[in-house]
PDB file of C-alpha atoms in Angstrom:
ATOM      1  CA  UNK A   1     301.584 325.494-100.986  1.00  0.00           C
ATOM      2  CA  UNK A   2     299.291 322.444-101.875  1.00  0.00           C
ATOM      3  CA  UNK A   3     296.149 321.872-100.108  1.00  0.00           C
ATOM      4  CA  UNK A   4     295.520 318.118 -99.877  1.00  0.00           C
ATOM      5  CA  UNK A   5     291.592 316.898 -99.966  1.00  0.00           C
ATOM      6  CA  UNK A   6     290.607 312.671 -99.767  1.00  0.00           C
ATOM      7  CA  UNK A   7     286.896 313.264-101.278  1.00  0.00           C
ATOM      8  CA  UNK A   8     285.817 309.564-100.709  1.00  0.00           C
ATOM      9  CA  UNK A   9     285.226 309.160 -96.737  1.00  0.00           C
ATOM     10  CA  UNK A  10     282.886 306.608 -94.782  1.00  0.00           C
ATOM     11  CA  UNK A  11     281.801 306.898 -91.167  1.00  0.00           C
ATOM     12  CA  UNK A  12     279.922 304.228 -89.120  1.00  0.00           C
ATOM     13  CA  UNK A  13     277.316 307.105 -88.831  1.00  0.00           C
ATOM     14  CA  UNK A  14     275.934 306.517 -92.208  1.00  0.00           C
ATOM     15  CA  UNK A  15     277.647 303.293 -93.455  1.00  0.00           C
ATOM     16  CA  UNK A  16     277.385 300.245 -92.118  1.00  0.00           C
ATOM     17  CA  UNK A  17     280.780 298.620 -93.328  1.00  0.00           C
ATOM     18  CA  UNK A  18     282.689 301.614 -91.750  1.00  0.00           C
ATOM     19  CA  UNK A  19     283.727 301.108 -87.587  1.00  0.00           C
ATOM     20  CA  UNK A  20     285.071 303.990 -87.298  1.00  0.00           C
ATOM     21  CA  UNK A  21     283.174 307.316 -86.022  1.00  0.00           C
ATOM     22  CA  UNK A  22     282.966 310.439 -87.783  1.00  0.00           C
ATOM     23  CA  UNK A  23     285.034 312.229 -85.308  1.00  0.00           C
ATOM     24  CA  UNK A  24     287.498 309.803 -85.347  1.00  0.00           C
ATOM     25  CA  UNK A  25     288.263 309.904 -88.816  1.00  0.00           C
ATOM     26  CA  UNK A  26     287.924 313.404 -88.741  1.00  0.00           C
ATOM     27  CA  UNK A  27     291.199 313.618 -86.483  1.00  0.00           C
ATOM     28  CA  UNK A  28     292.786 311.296 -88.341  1.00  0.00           C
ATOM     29  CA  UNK A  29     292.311 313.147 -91.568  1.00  0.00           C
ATOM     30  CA  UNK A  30     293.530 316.488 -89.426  1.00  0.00           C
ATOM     31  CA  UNK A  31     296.894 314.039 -87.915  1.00  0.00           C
ATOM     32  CA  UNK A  32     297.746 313.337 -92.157  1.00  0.00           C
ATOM     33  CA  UNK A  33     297.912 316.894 -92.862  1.00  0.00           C
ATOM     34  CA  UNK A  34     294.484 316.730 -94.833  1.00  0.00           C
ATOM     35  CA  UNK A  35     292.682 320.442 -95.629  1.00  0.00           C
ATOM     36  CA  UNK A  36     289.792 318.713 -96.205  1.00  0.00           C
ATOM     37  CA  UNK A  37     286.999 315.203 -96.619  1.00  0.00           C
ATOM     38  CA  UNK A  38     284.320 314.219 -98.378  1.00  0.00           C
ATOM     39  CA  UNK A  39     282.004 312.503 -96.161  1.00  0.00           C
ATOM     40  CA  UNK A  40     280.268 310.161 -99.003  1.00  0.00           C
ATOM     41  CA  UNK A  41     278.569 307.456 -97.371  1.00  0.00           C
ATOM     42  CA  UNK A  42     276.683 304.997 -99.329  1.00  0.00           C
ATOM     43  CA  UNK A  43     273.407 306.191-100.695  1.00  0.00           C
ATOM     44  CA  UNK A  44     272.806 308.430 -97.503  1.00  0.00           C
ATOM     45  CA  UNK A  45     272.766 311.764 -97.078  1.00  0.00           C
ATOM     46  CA  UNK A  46     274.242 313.381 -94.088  1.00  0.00           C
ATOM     47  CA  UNK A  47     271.417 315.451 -92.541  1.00  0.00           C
ATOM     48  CA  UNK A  48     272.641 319.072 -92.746  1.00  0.00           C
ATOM     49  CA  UNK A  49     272.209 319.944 -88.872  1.00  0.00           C
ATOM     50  CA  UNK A  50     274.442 316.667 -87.605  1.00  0.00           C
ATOM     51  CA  UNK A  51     277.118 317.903 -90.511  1.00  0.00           C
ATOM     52  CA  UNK A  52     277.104 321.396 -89.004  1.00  0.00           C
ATOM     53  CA  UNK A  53     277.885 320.307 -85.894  1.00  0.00           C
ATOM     54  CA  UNK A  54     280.461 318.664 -87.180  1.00  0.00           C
ATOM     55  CA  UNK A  55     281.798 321.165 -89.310  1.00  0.00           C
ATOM     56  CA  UNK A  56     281.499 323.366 -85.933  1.00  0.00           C
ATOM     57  CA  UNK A  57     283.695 320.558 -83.850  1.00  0.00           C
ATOM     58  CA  UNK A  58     286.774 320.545 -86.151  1.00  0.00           C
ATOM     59  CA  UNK A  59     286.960 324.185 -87.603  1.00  0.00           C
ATOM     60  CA  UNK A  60     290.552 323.513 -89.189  1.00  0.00           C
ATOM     61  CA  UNK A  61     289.161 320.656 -91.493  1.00  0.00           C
ATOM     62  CA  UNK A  62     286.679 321.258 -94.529  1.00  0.00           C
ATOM     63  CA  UNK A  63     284.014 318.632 -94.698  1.00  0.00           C
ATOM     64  CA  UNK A  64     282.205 318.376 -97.803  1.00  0.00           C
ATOM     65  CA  UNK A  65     279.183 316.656 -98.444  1.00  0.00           C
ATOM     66  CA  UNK A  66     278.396 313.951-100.728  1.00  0.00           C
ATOM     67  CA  UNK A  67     276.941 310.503-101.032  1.00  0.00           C
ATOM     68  CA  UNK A  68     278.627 307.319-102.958  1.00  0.00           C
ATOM     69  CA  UNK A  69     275.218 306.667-104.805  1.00  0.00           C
ATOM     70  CA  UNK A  70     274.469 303.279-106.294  1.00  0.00           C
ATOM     71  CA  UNK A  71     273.525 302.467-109.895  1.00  0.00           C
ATOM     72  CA  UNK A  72     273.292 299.793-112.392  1.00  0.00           C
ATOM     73  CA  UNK A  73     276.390 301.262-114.256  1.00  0.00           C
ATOM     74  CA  UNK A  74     278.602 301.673-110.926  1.00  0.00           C
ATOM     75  CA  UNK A  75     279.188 303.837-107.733  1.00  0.00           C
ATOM     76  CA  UNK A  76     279.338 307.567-107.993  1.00  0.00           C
ATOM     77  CA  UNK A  77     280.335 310.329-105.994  1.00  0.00           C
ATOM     78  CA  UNK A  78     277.592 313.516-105.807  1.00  0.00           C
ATOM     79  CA  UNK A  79     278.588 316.410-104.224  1.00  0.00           C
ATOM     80  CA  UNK A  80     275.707 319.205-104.335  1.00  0.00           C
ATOM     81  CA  UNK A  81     276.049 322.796-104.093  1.00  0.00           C
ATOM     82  CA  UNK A  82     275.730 324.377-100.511  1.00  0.00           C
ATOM     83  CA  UNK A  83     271.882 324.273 -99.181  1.00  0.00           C
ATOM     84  CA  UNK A  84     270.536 322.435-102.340  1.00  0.00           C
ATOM     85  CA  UNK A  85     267.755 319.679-102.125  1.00  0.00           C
ATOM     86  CA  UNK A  86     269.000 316.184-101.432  1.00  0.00           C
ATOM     87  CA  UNK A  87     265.968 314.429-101.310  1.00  0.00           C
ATOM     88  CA  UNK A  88     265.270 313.447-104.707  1.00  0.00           C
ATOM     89  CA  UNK A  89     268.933 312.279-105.694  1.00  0.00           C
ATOM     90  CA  UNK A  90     269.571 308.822-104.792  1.00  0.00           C
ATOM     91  CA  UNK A  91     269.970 305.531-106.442  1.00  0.00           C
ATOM     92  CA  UNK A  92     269.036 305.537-110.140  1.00  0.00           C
ATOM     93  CA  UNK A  93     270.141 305.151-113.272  1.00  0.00           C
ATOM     94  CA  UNK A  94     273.004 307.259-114.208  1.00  0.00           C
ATOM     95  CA  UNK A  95     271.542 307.992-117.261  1.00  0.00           C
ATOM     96  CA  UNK A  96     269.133 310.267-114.658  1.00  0.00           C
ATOM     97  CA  UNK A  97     271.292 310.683-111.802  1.00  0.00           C
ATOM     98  CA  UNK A  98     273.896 312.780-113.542  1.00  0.00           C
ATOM     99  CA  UNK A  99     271.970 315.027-115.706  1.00  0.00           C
ATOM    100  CA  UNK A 100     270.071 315.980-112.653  1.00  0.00           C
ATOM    101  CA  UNK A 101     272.957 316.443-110.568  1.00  0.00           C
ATOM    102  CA  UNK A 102     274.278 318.459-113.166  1.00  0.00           C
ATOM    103  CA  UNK A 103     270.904 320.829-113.054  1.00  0.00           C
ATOM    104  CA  UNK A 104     271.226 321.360-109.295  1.00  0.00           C
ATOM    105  CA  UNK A 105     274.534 322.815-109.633  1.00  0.00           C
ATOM    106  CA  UNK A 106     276.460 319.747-108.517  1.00  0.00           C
ATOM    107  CA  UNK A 107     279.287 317.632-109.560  1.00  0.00           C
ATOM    108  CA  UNK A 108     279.379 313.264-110.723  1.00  0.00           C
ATOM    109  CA  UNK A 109     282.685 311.282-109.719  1.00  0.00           C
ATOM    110  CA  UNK A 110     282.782 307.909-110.868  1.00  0.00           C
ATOM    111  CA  UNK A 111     284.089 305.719-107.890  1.00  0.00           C
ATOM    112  CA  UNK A 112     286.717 303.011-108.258  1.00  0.00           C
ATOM    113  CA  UNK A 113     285.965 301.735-111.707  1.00  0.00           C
ATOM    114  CA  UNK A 114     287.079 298.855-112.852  1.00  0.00           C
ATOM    115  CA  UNK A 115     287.113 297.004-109.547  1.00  0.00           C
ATOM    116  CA  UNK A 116     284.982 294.600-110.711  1.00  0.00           C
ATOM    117  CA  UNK A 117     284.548 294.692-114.456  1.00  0.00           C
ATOM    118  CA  UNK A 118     287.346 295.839-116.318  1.00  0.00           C
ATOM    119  CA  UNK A 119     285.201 296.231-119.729  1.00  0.00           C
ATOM    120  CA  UNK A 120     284.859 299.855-121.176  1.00  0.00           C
ATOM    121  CA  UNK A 121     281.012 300.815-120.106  1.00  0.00           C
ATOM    122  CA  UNK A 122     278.762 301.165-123.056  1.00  0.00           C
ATOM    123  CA  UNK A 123     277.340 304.059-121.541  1.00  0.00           C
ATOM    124  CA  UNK A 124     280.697 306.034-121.249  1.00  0.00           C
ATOM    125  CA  UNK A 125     280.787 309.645-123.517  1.00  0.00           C
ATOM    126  CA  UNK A 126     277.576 309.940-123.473  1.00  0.00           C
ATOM    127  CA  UNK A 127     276.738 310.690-119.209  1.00  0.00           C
ATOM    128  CA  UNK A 128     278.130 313.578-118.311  1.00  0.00           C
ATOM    129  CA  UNK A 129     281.283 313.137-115.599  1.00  0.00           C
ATOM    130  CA  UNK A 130     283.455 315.551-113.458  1.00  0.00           C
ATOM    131  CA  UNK A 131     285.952 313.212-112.326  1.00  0.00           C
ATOM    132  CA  UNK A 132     287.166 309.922-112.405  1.00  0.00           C
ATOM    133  CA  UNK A 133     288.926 307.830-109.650  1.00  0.00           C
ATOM    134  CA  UNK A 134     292.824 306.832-111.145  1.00  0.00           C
ATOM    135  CA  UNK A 135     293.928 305.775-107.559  1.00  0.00           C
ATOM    136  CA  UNK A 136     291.922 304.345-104.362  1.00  0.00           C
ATOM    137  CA  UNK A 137     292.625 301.277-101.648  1.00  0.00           C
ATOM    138  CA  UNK A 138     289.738 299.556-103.605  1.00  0.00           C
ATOM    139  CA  UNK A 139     291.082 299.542-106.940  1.00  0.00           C
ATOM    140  CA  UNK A 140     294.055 297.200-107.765  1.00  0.00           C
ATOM    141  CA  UNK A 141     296.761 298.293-110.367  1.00  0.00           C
ATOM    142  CA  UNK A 142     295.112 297.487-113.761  1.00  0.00           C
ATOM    143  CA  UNK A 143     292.321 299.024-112.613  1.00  0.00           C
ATOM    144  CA  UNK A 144     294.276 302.468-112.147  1.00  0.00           C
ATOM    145  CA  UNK A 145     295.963 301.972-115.485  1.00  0.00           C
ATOM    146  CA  UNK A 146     292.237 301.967-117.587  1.00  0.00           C
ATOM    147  CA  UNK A 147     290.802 304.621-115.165  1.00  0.00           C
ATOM    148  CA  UNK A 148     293.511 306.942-115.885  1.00  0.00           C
ATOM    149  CA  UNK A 149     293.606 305.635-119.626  1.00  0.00           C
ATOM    150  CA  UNK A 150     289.824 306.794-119.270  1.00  0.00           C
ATOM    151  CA  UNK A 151     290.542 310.151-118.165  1.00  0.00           C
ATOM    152  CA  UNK A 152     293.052 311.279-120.781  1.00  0.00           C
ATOM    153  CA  UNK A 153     291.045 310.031-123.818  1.00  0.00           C
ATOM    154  CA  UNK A 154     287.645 311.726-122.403  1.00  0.00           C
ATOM    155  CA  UNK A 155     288.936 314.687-120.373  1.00  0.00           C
ATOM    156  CA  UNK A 156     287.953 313.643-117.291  1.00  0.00           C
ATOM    157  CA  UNK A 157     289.485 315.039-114.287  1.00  0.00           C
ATOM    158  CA  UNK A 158     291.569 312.179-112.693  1.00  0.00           C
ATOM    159  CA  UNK A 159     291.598 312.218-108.676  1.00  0.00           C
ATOM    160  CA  UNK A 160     292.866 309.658-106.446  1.00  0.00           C
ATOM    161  CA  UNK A 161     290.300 309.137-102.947  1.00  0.00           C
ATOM    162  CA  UNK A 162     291.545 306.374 -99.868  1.00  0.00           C
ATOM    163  CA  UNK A 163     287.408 305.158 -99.797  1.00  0.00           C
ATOM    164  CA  UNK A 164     288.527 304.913 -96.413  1.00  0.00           C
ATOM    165  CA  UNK A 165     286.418 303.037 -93.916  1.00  0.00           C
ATOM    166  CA  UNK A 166     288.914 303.222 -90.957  1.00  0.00           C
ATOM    167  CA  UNK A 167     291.286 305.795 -90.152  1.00  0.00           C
ATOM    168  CA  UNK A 168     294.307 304.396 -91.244  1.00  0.00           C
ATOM    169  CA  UNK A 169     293.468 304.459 -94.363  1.00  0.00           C
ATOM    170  CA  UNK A 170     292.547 308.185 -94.602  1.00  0.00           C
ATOM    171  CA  UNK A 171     294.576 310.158 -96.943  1.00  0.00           C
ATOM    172  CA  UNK A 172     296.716 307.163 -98.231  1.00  0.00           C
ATOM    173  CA  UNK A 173     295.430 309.059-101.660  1.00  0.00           C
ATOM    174  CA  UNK A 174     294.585 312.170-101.627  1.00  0.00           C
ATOM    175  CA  UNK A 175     293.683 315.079-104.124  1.00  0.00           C
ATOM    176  CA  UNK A 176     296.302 318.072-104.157  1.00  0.00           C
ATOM    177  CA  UNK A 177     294.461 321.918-104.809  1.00  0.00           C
ATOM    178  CA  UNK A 178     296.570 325.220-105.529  1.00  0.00           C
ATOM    179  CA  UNK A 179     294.257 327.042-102.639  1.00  0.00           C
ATOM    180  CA  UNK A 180     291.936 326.352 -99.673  1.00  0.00           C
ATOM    181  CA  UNK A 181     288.745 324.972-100.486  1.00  0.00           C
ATOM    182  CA  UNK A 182     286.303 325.671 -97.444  1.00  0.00           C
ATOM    183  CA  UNK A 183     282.516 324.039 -98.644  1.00  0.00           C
ATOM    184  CA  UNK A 184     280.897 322.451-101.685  1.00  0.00           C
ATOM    185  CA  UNK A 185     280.109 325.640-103.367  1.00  0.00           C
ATOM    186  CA  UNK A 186     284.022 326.044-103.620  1.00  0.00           C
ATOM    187  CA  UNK A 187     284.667 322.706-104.224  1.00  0.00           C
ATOM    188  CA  UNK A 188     282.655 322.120-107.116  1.00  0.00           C
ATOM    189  CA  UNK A 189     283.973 325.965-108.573  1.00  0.00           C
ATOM    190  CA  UNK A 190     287.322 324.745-108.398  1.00  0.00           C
ATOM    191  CA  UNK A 191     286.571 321.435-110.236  1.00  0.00           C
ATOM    192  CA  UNK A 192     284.826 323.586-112.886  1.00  0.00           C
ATOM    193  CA  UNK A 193     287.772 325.589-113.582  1.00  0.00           C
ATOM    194  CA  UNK A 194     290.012 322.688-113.685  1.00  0.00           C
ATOM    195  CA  UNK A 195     287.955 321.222-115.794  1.00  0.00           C
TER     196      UNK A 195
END
């Protein structure tokens, strides 16, 4: 049995180009079949008492938490370990972002490259990444063809995330795992091992 996670979500709670409410995308990631999303709204943080209430409203779903973080070089999924300090990781350079992500235990997801540039980044090989976005509703097909041309040649672990800002676009690409994945700490364990 295959668990199915989308690990790029936006609510209106957080991010102002999403309408749609936490809960409501939250029942539409439950109607899809989804085990899991990764709220990852743009360089915010969800507070850890609103995102255990949440957690506490819709038992059956796990909802990770992460941020789509802004940088020079691109957007990037963070998702911490459980109870670790988000206040000092926010927009920077990724040259700093990821190696301190990396220190706290966390994992770096580079969101829907080549949407806008499709040149290979300078910077590439030498940052440290967990995962690279091959499919998402913001990312056209040529775009898919270099990400995933990306993550054979530098062993990046390809995943495929809706970026969903509405609920009908939750789960259109989604992330299939070999067993229930119920927080970050497990979430970020099974990425190292597939890794």
């Amino acid at each position: 049995m295959a668990f199915r996670y989308d690990l790029h979500v936006h609510t209106s709670r957080y991010s102002s180009c999403s309408h749609s409410s936490p809960e409501s995308m939250c029942r539409e990631a439950i109607k899809m079949g989804l085990s899991g999303i990764g709220l990852t709204e743009h360089d915010r943080w969800w507070p850890q008492l609103r995102l255990d209430r949440l957690r506490t409203a819709f038992p059956d779903l796990a909802i990770f938490r992460g941020i789509e973080c802004s940088s020079a070089e691109g957007h990037f999924l963070l998702f911490l370990p459980e109870g670790a300090s988000v206040g000092e990781i926010g927009p920077a350079p990724l040259s700093r972002l990821a190696p301190k992500v990396r220190d706290l235990g966390g994992i770096v997801i580079w969101a829907h490259p080549f949407r806008y540039d499709r040149s290979i980044p300078s910077w590439l090989g030498d940052v440290p990444l967990d995962g690279i976005e091959v499919a998402s509703t913001n990312m056209d097909q040529r775009a898919n063809n270099l990400s995933l041309q990306i993550a054979r040649t530098h062993g990046i672990l390809a995943l495929q995330n809706s970026d969903a800002h509405a609920p009908n676009a939750i789960g259109t690409y989604s992330n299939a795992c070999s067993r229930p994945l119920k927080d970050n700490n497990e979430l970020i364990e099974y990425f190292r091992i597939a890794l």
